Amino acid sequence: MHGTPSRIDFQSFQFQACYAVKKPIRFNAFLMNCVTHLAPGQWLAEGDRAPDYLAPSYWTDLARLLERGRFDAVFLGDVLGVYDVYDGGPDAALRQAAQVPMNDPLAVIPLMSQVTAHLCFGVTCSLSYEHPYTFSRRMSTLDHLTHGRIGWNIVTSYLDSAARNIGLDRQLSHDQRYDLADEYMEVCYKLWEGSWEDGAVVKDRVKGVYTDPSKVHPIAHEGTYYKVPGFHMCEPSPQRTPVLFQAGSSGRGKQFAGTHAECVFVAGPTRKIVARTVADIRAQASSLGRDGTASLAIFAMMTVVVGRSDEEVQQKLAAYRARASYEGAAALLSGWTGIDLAQYAPDDTLSYVDTDAGRSALASFSSADPERTWTVKEAIEYVSLGGRGPLVAGTPERVADELEAWITETGLDGFNLTYLSAHQTFADIVELLVPELQRRGLYREQYEAGTYREKLFAAGPRLSADHPGAGYAKR
Ligand SMILES: Cc1cc2nc3c(=O)[nH]c(=O)nc-3n(C[C@H](O)[C@H](O)[C@H](O)COP(=O)(O)O)c2cc1C
């Protein structure tokens, strides 16, 4: 079962590459605006705050805690459909609160930004079901309100249930969703970067002119999927284009990430699988004329259980395992892969097939590592405690060693940390792990100044010159 120290792949790693630890190791806290994100069953624990997600204080307390721990960002996932693949319907997901009920992630960002000065916000928004004209305005509004602390995790969705509720028979095919996404990005770049020149907003009280009309340009976009004749409704925000995240790792997903992403979110159970994905994405970006190392920050999903002693850690793990919901995890994994796992016996081996849901989720439990096979039960138990990333458990020293090894052997920049207990998992990280990493010089003591993009890349607030979106700017 995922989570026991013996399951953590300390010795078996044979990959040749070795990267220097970049400073700082970056942490994002990975949540959704719901009860159960990636740890079905854990909300049952006494004192667990997950069911309080409806209260503003759930978010403001979290934001203050993470800023105290010098986290880069809160990274909010989102889905627009219910996990109804498992056992042919939504009952398992509803019973286990497996990413349903689910509130809008954008709404909690102003709550958190109001009580923090540096913490940034990566928010998942699907481009399959919203027009870029309206979506780009919401992002600009948030970039203004947070003073440039916004990132967008670009997703194309993977649940047919979302497509059906928006009036389609089913979602577009896997690769077609990425084709649509490429055009969507073009429209967004034109609106964010191209339609308002720097200096368009003059705010001239003497002449009574707010905006100089000669510096605002209709984008005249006519493509396969979208037609947008006019200009962006918002005046330029601090970053204009929010920091761009992407999380698809299929062949087409990596191509999209190499083109557009500034940050990539990957997930895999072992360093070997993650190292290969990281290398592929960086190579893909470099082949497209970008700097695949300096212009891309890559984060892996991980769950950390840290305690003051080995005994405390073992006690926590035992309690987490006892509460973990097999049914909830089966609903999630079936949704991610598009395969109804109820059709299989627990000891059946998972094998890869192309589906129109996400492809990398199934690949990481089948084709990604030919030396490792997974039964249905093993994969479900694995994802029940934190999803598709590894679970690393131990004292602060032990966990810090492990994180260092992940960074040096994979070329990652940091981790999107999931939680098992709200907000205790993050409190333990802030109080126990962060000081250990700081003692080793591997974690920031203070925040860098500026917008999200400036904190990440020590450059300006705008897209770097090698990014395709920068070409749309009228400077
Ligand atoms: C770590 C991780 C987090 C993700 N979070 C979300 C999410 O919150 N919402 C969503 O619709 N898709 C999410 N995805 C799915 C991806 O955006 C993508 O749609 C999916 O992986 C399928 O693309 P692929 O086949 O190219 O891998 C996530 C994927 C990964 C690997």
mmCIF file of N, CA and C and ligand atoms in Angstrom, residues 30-32 37-38 75-81 83 99 102 123-126 153-159 174-175 177-178 245-256 264-268 299-302 336 352 355-362 388-389 416 418, ligand 1:
data_model
loop_
_atom_site.group_PDB
_atom_site.id
_atom_site.type_symbol
_atom_site.label_atom_id
_atom_site.label_comp_id
_atom_site.label_asym_id
_atom_site.label_seq_id
_atom_site.Cartn_x
_atom_site.Cartn_y
_atom_site.Cartn_z
ATOM 1 N N PHE A 30 -1.943 22.237 -2.892
ATOM 2 C CA PHE A 30 -2.887 21.808 -3.942
ATOM 3 C C PHE A 30 -4.227 21.441 -3.294
ATOM 4 N N LEU A 31 -5.253 22.212 -3.630
ATOM 5 C CA LEU A 31 -6.594 21.985 -3.070
ATOM 6 C C LEU A 31 -7.633 22.158 -4.167
ATOM 7 N N MET A 32 -8.862 21.823 -3.811
ATOM 8 C CA MET A 32 -10.011 22.207 -4.629
ATOM 9 C C MET A 32 -11.026 22.841 -3.693
ATOM 10 N N HIS A 37 -10.661 16.356 -1.881
ATOM 11 C CA HIS A 37 -9.893 16.560 -3.096
ATOM 12 C C HIS A 37 -9.236 15.238 -3.489
ATOM 13 N N LEU A 38 -8.206 14.810 -2.754
ATOM 14 C CA LEU A 38 -7.466 13.604 -3.144
ATOM 15 C C LEU A 38 -7.299 12.631 -1.983
ATOM 16 N N PHE A 75 -2.671 26.318 -5.095
ATOM 17 C CA PHE A 75 -2.980 25.843 -6.443
ATOM 18 C C PHE A 75 -4.342 25.166 -6.371
ATOM 19 N N LEU A 76 -5.328 25.771 -7.022
ATOM 20 C CA LEU A 76 -6.698 25.265 -6.927
ATOM 21 C C LEU A 76 -7.069 24.481 -8.174
ATOM 22 N N GLY A 77 -7.363 23.209 -8.001
ATOM 23 C CA GLY A 77 -7.878 22.413 -9.109
ATOM 24 C C GLY A 77 -9.362 22.684 -9.294
ATOM 25 N N ASP A 78 -9.929 22.179 -10.369
ATOM 26 C CA ASP A 78 -11.374 22.327 -10.580
ATOM 27 C C ASP A 78 -11.848 21.298 -11.593
ATOM 28 N N VAL A 79 -13.060 20.830 -11.413
ATOM 29 C CA VAL A 79 -13.732 20.057 -12.474
ATOM 30 C C VAL A 79 -15.144 20.598 -12.614
ATOM 31 N N LEU A 80 -15.684 20.480 -13.815
ATOM 32 C CA LEU A 80 -17.038 20.991 -14.062
ATOM 33 C C LEU A 80 -18.042 19.863 -14.218
ATOM 34 N N GLY A 81 -17.594 18.653 -13.954
ATOM 35 C CA GLY A 81 -18.518 17.523 -14.078
ATOM 36 C C GLY A 81 -18.338 16.582 -12.919
ATOM 37 N N TYR A 83 -17.882 12.765 -11.165
ATOM 38 C CA TYR A 83 -17.184 11.499 -11.425
ATOM 39 C C TYR A 83 -18.227 10.380 -11.478
ATOM 40 N N GLN A 99 -14.842 15.033 -4.879
ATOM 41 C CA GLN A 99 -14.850 16.204 -5.754
ATOM 42 C C GLN A 99 -16.265 16.597 -6.171
ATOM 43 N N MET A 102 -18.866 20.687 -5.308
ATOM 44 C CA MET A 102 -17.665 21.429 -5.728
ATOM 45 C C MET A 102 -18.041 22.882 -6.034
ATOM 46 N N VAL A 123 -4.962 28.986 -10.448
ATOM 47 C CA VAL A 123 -6.353 28.517 -10.467
ATOM 48 C C VAL A 123 -6.649 27.779 -11.772
ATOM 49 N N THR A 124 -7.315 26.639 -11.605
ATOM 50 C CA THR A 124 -7.642 25.800 -12.754
ATOM 51 C C THR A 124 -8.941 26.273 -13.380
ATOM 52 N N CYS A 125 -8.912 26.557 -14.665
ATOM 53 C CA CYS A 125 -10.146 26.899 -15.385
ATOM 54 C C CYS A 125 -10.115 26.145 -16.702
ATOM 55 N N SER A 126 -11.205 25.461 -16.995
ATOM 56 C CA SER A 126 -11.279 24.702 -18.240
ATOM 57 C C SER A 126 -11.635 25.625 -19.386
ATOM 58 N N ASN A 153 -4.118 27.592 -14.436
ATOM 59 C CA ASN A 153 -3.833 26.212 -14.849
ATOM 60 C C ASN A 153 -4.768 25.881 -16.000
ATOM 61 N N ILE A 154 -4.209 25.804 -17.196
ATOM 62 C CA ILE A 154 -5.009 25.617 -18.407
ATOM 63 C C ILE A 154 -5.402 24.151 -18.509
ATOM 64 N N VAL A 155 -6.684 23.853 -18.405
ATOM 65 C CA VAL A 155 -7.112 22.468 -18.618
ATOM 66 C C VAL A 155 -8.196 22.428 -19.693
ATOM 67 N N THR A 156 -8.310 21.249 -20.295
ATOM 68 C CA THR A 156 -9.303 21.086 -21.356
ATOM 69 C C THR A 156 -10.458 20.195 -20.890
ATOM 70 N N SER A 157 -10.390 19.736 -19.625
ATOM 71 C CA SER A 157 -11.395 18.849 -19.015
ATOM 72 C C SER A 157 -11.250 17.413 -19.519
ATOM 73 N N TYR A 158 -11.761 16.498 -18.700
ATOM 74 C CA TYR A 158 -11.681 15.091 -19.093
ATOM 75 C C TYR A 158 -12.956 14.323 -18.783
ATOM 76 N N LEU A 159 -13.959 15.000 -18.183
ATOM 77 C CA LEU A 159 -15.186 14.286 -17.802
ATOM 78 C C LEU A 159 -16.293 14.548 -18.829
ATOM 79 N N HIS A 174 -9.715 13.709 -27.394
ATOM 80 C CA HIS A 174 -8.551 14.130 -26.613
ATOM 81 C C HIS A 174 -7.683 15.140 -27.371
ATOM 82 N N ASP A 175 -7.256 14.792 -28.589
ATOM 83 C CA ASP A 175 -6.333 15.681 -29.304
ATOM 84 C C ASP A 175 -7.035 16.922 -29.839
ATOM 85 N N ARG A 177 -9.336 18.530 -28.333
ATOM 86 C CA ARG A 177 -9.418 19.501 -27.229
ATOM 87 C C ARG A 177 -8.145 20.352 -27.181
ATOM 88 N N TYR A 178 -7.006 19.730 -27.443
ATOM 89 C CA TYR A 178 -5.753 20.504 -27.446
ATOM 90 C C TYR A 178 -5.687 21.433 -28.655
ATOM 91 N N PHE A 245 0.067 27.801 -16.205
ATOM 92 C CA PHE A 245 0.342 26.424 -15.789
ATOM 93 C C PHE A 245 -0.339 25.469 -16.757
ATOM 94 N N GLN A 246 0.220 24.266 -16.865
ATOM 95 C CA GLN A 246 -0.458 23.234 -17.642
ATOM 96 C C GLN A 246 -0.134 21.908 -17.010
ATOM 97 N N ALA A 247 -1.043 20.936 -17.141
ATOM 98 C CA ALA A 247 -0.828 19.671 -16.416
ATOM 99 C C ALA A 247 -1.066 18.423 -17.262
ATOM 100 N N GLY A 248 -1.120 18.556 -18.542
ATOM 101 C CA GLY A 248 -1.310 17.336 -19.354
ATOM 102 C C GLY A 248 0.036 16.746 -19.726
ATOM 103 N N SER A 249 0.169 15.440 -19.639
ATOM 104 C CA SER A 249 1.477 14.823 -19.894
ATOM 105 C C SER A 249 1.456 13.810 -21.022
ATOM 106 N N SER A 250 0.357 13.707 -21.746
ATOM 107 C CA SER A 250 0.343 12.832 -22.926
ATOM 108 C C SER A 250 1.243 13.472 -23.983
ATOM 109 N N GLY A 251 1.454 12.785 -25.121
ATOM 110 C CA GLY A 251 2.283 13.361 -26.175
ATOM 111 C C GLY A 251 1.767 14.729 -26.591
ATOM 112 N N ARG A 252 0.466 14.819 -26.851
ATOM 113 C CA ARG A 252 -0.117 16.096 -27.287
ATOM 114 C C ARG A 252 -0.097 17.103 -26.135
ATOM 115 N N GLY A 253 -0.280 16.577 -24.915
ATOM 116 C CA GLY A 253 -0.243 17.449 -23.735
ATOM 117 C C GLY A 253 1.133 18.075 -23.565
ATOM 118 N N LYS A 254 2.197 17.287 -23.772
ATOM 119 C CA LYS A 254 3.549 17.819 -23.619
ATOM 120 C C LYS A 254 3.867 18.846 -24.701
ATOM 121 N N GLN A 255 3.336 18.602 -25.900
ATOM 122 C CA GLN A 255 3.531 19.572 -26.988
ATOM 123 C C GLN A 255 2.877 20.907 -26.612
ATOM 124 N N PHE A 256 1.657 20.815 -26.062
ATOM 125 C CA PHE A 256 0.944 22.031 -25.651
ATOM 126 C C PHE A 256 1.718 22.734 -24.527
ATOM 127 N N VAL A 264 4.704 23.752 -15.263
ATOM 128 C CA VAL A 264 4.033 22.502 -15.602
ATOM 129 C C VAL A 264 3.870 21.690 -14.331
ATOM 130 N N PHE A 265 2.701 21.093 -14.231
ATOM 131 C CA PHE A 265 2.349 20.305 -13.057
ATOM 132 C C PHE A 265 2.307 18.851 -13.510
ATOM 133 N N VAL A 266 3.195 18.029 -12.975
ATOM 134 C CA VAL A 266 3.258 16.626 -13.395
ATOM 135 C C VAL A 266 2.913 15.732 -12.205
ATOM 136 N N ALA A 267 2.566 14.504 -12.517
ATOM 137 C CA ALA A 267 2.278 13.552 -11.443
ATOM 138 C C ALA A 267 2.738 12.179 -11.878
ATOM 139 N N GLY A 268 3.389 11.476 -10.977
ATOM 140 C CA GLY A 268 3.794 10.106 -11.260
ATOM 141 C C GLY A 268 4.238 9.459 -9.973
ATOM 142 N N PHE A 299 6.621 21.310 -11.421
ATOM 143 C CA PHE A 299 6.223 20.897 -10.070
ATOM 144 C C PHE A 299 5.617 19.494 -10.134
ATOM 145 N N ALA A 300 5.932 18.676 -9.143
ATOM 146 C CA ALA A 300 5.314 17.345 -9.090
ATOM 147 C C ALA A 300 4.350 17.266 -7.922
ATOM 148 N N MET A 301 3.298 16.521 -8.143
ATOM 149 C CA MET A 301 2.344 16.269 -7.077
ATOM 150 C C MET A 301 2.986 15.367 -6.018
ATOM 151 N N MET A 302 2.773 15.707 -4.765
ATOM 152 C CA MET A 302 3.337 14.888 -3.685
ATOM 153 C C MET A 302 2.499 15.086 -2.418
ATOM 154 N N TRP A 336 -10.606 9.884 -13.850
ATOM 155 C CA TRP A 336 -9.376 10.370 -14.506
ATOM 156 C C TRP A 336 -9.042 9.550 -15.740
ATOM 157 N N TYR A 352 -2.661 -0.291 -20.486
ATOM 158 C CA TYR A 352 -2.941 0.997 -21.112
ATOM 159 C C TYR A 352 -3.867 0.866 -22.319
ATOM 160 N N THR A 355 -7.989 6.528 -24.178
ATOM 161 C CA THR A 355 -9.383 6.920 -23.957
ATOM 162 C C THR A 355 -9.477 8.410 -24.240
ATOM 163 N N ASP A 356 -10.706 8.941 -24.197
ATOM 164 C CA ASP A 356 -10.857 10.377 -24.393
ATOM 165 C C ASP A 356 -10.852 11.138 -23.073
ATOM 166 N N ALA A 357 -10.590 10.447 -21.962
ATOM 167 C CA ALA A 357 -10.369 11.151 -20.696
ATOM 168 C C ALA A 357 -8.887 11.529 -20.653
ATOM 169 N N GLY A 358 -8.319 11.705 -19.454
ATOM 170 C CA GLY A 358 -6.869 11.958 -19.374
ATOM 171 C C GLY A 358 -6.129 10.684 -19.732
ATOM 172 N N ARG A 359 -4.973 10.819 -20.398
ATOM 173 C CA ARG A 359 -4.234 9.621 -20.789
ATOM 174 C C ARG A 359 -3.097 9.329 -19.822
ATOM 175 N N SER A 360 -2.525 10.402 -19.257
ATOM 176 C CA SER A 360 -1.344 10.160 -18.434
ATOM 177 C C SER A 360 -1.689 9.469 -17.123
ATOM 178 N N ALA A 361 -2.920 9.617 -16.627
ATOM 179 C CA ALA A 361 -3.279 8.972 -15.352
ATOM 180 C C ALA A 361 -3.189 7.460 -15.498
ATOM 181 N N LEU A 362 -3.777 6.942 -16.553
ATOM 182 C CA LEU A 362 -3.730 5.488 -16.762
ATOM 183 C C LEU A 362 -2.312 5.049 -17.105
ATOM 184 N N ARG A 388 -2.259 10.856 -7.458
ATOM 185 C CA ARG A 388 -1.311 10.169 -8.345
ATOM 186 C C ARG A 388 0.152 10.388 -7.990
ATOM 187 N N GLY A 389 0.439 11.236 -7.041
ATOM 188 C CA GLY A 389 1.834 11.456 -6.661
ATOM 189 C C GLY A 389 2.240 10.515 -5.542
ATOM 190 N N ASN A 416 3.761 20.358 -5.823
ATOM 191 C CA ASN A 416 2.392 20.715 -5.487
ATOM 192 C C ASN A 416 1.959 19.737 -4.409
ATOM 193 N N THR A 418 -0.260 17.933 -1.757
ATOM 194 C CA THR A 418 -1.661 17.650 -1.419
ATOM 195 C C THR A 418 -1.752 17.471 0.095
HETATM 196 C C1 LIG B 1 -1.230 16.875 -11.394
HETATM 197 C C2 LIG B 1 -2.414 17.110 -12.273
HETATM 198 C C3 LIG B 1 -3.456 17.938 -11.841
HETATM 199 C C4 LIG B 1 -4.557 18.147 -12.668
HETATM 200 N N1 LIG B 1 -5.601 18.941 -12.242
HETATM 201 C C5 LIG B 1 -6.689 19.083 -13.040
HETATM 202 C C6 LIG B 1 -7.827 19.827 -12.643
HETATM 203 O O1 LIG B 1 -7.874 20.381 -11.552
HETATM 204 N N2 LIG B 1 -8.884 19.906 -13.483
HETATM 205 C C7 LIG B 1 -8.894 19.305 -14.716
HETATM 206 O O2 LIG B 1 -9.886 19.425 -15.443
HETATM 207 N N3 LIG B 1 -7.814 18.598 -15.117
HETATM 208 C C8 LIG B 1 -6.749 18.467 -14.305
HETATM 209 N N4 LIG B 1 -5.706 17.703 -14.711
HETATM 210 C C9 LIG B 1 -5.820 17.051 -16.002
HETATM 211 C C10 LIG B 1 -4.954 17.664 -17.062
HETATM 212 O O3 LIG B 1 -5.128 19.034 -17.210
HETATM 213 C C11 LIG B 1 -5.236 16.992 -18.377
HETATM 214 O O4 LIG B 1 -6.523 17.317 -18.843
HETATM 215 C C12 LIG B 1 -5.196 15.528 -18.258
HETATM 216 O O5 LIG B 1 -3.994 15.149 -17.615
HETATM 217 C C13 LIG B 1 -5.299 14.933 -19.622
HETATM 218 O O6 LIG B 1 -4.303 15.377 -20.432
HETATM 219 P P1 LIG B 1 -3.194 14.392 -20.928
HETATM 220 O O7 LIG B 1 -3.928 13.249 -21.531
HETATM 221 O O8 LIG B 1 -2.426 15.228 -21.909
HETATM 222 O O9 LIG B 1 -2.360 13.990 -19.740
HETATM 223 C C14 LIG B 1 -4.606 17.512 -13.907
HETATM 224 C C15 LIG B 1 -3.545 16.690 -14.317
HETATM 225 C C16 LIG B 1 -2.460 16.500 -13.513
HETATM 226 C C17 LIG B 1 -1.335 15.623 -13.985
#
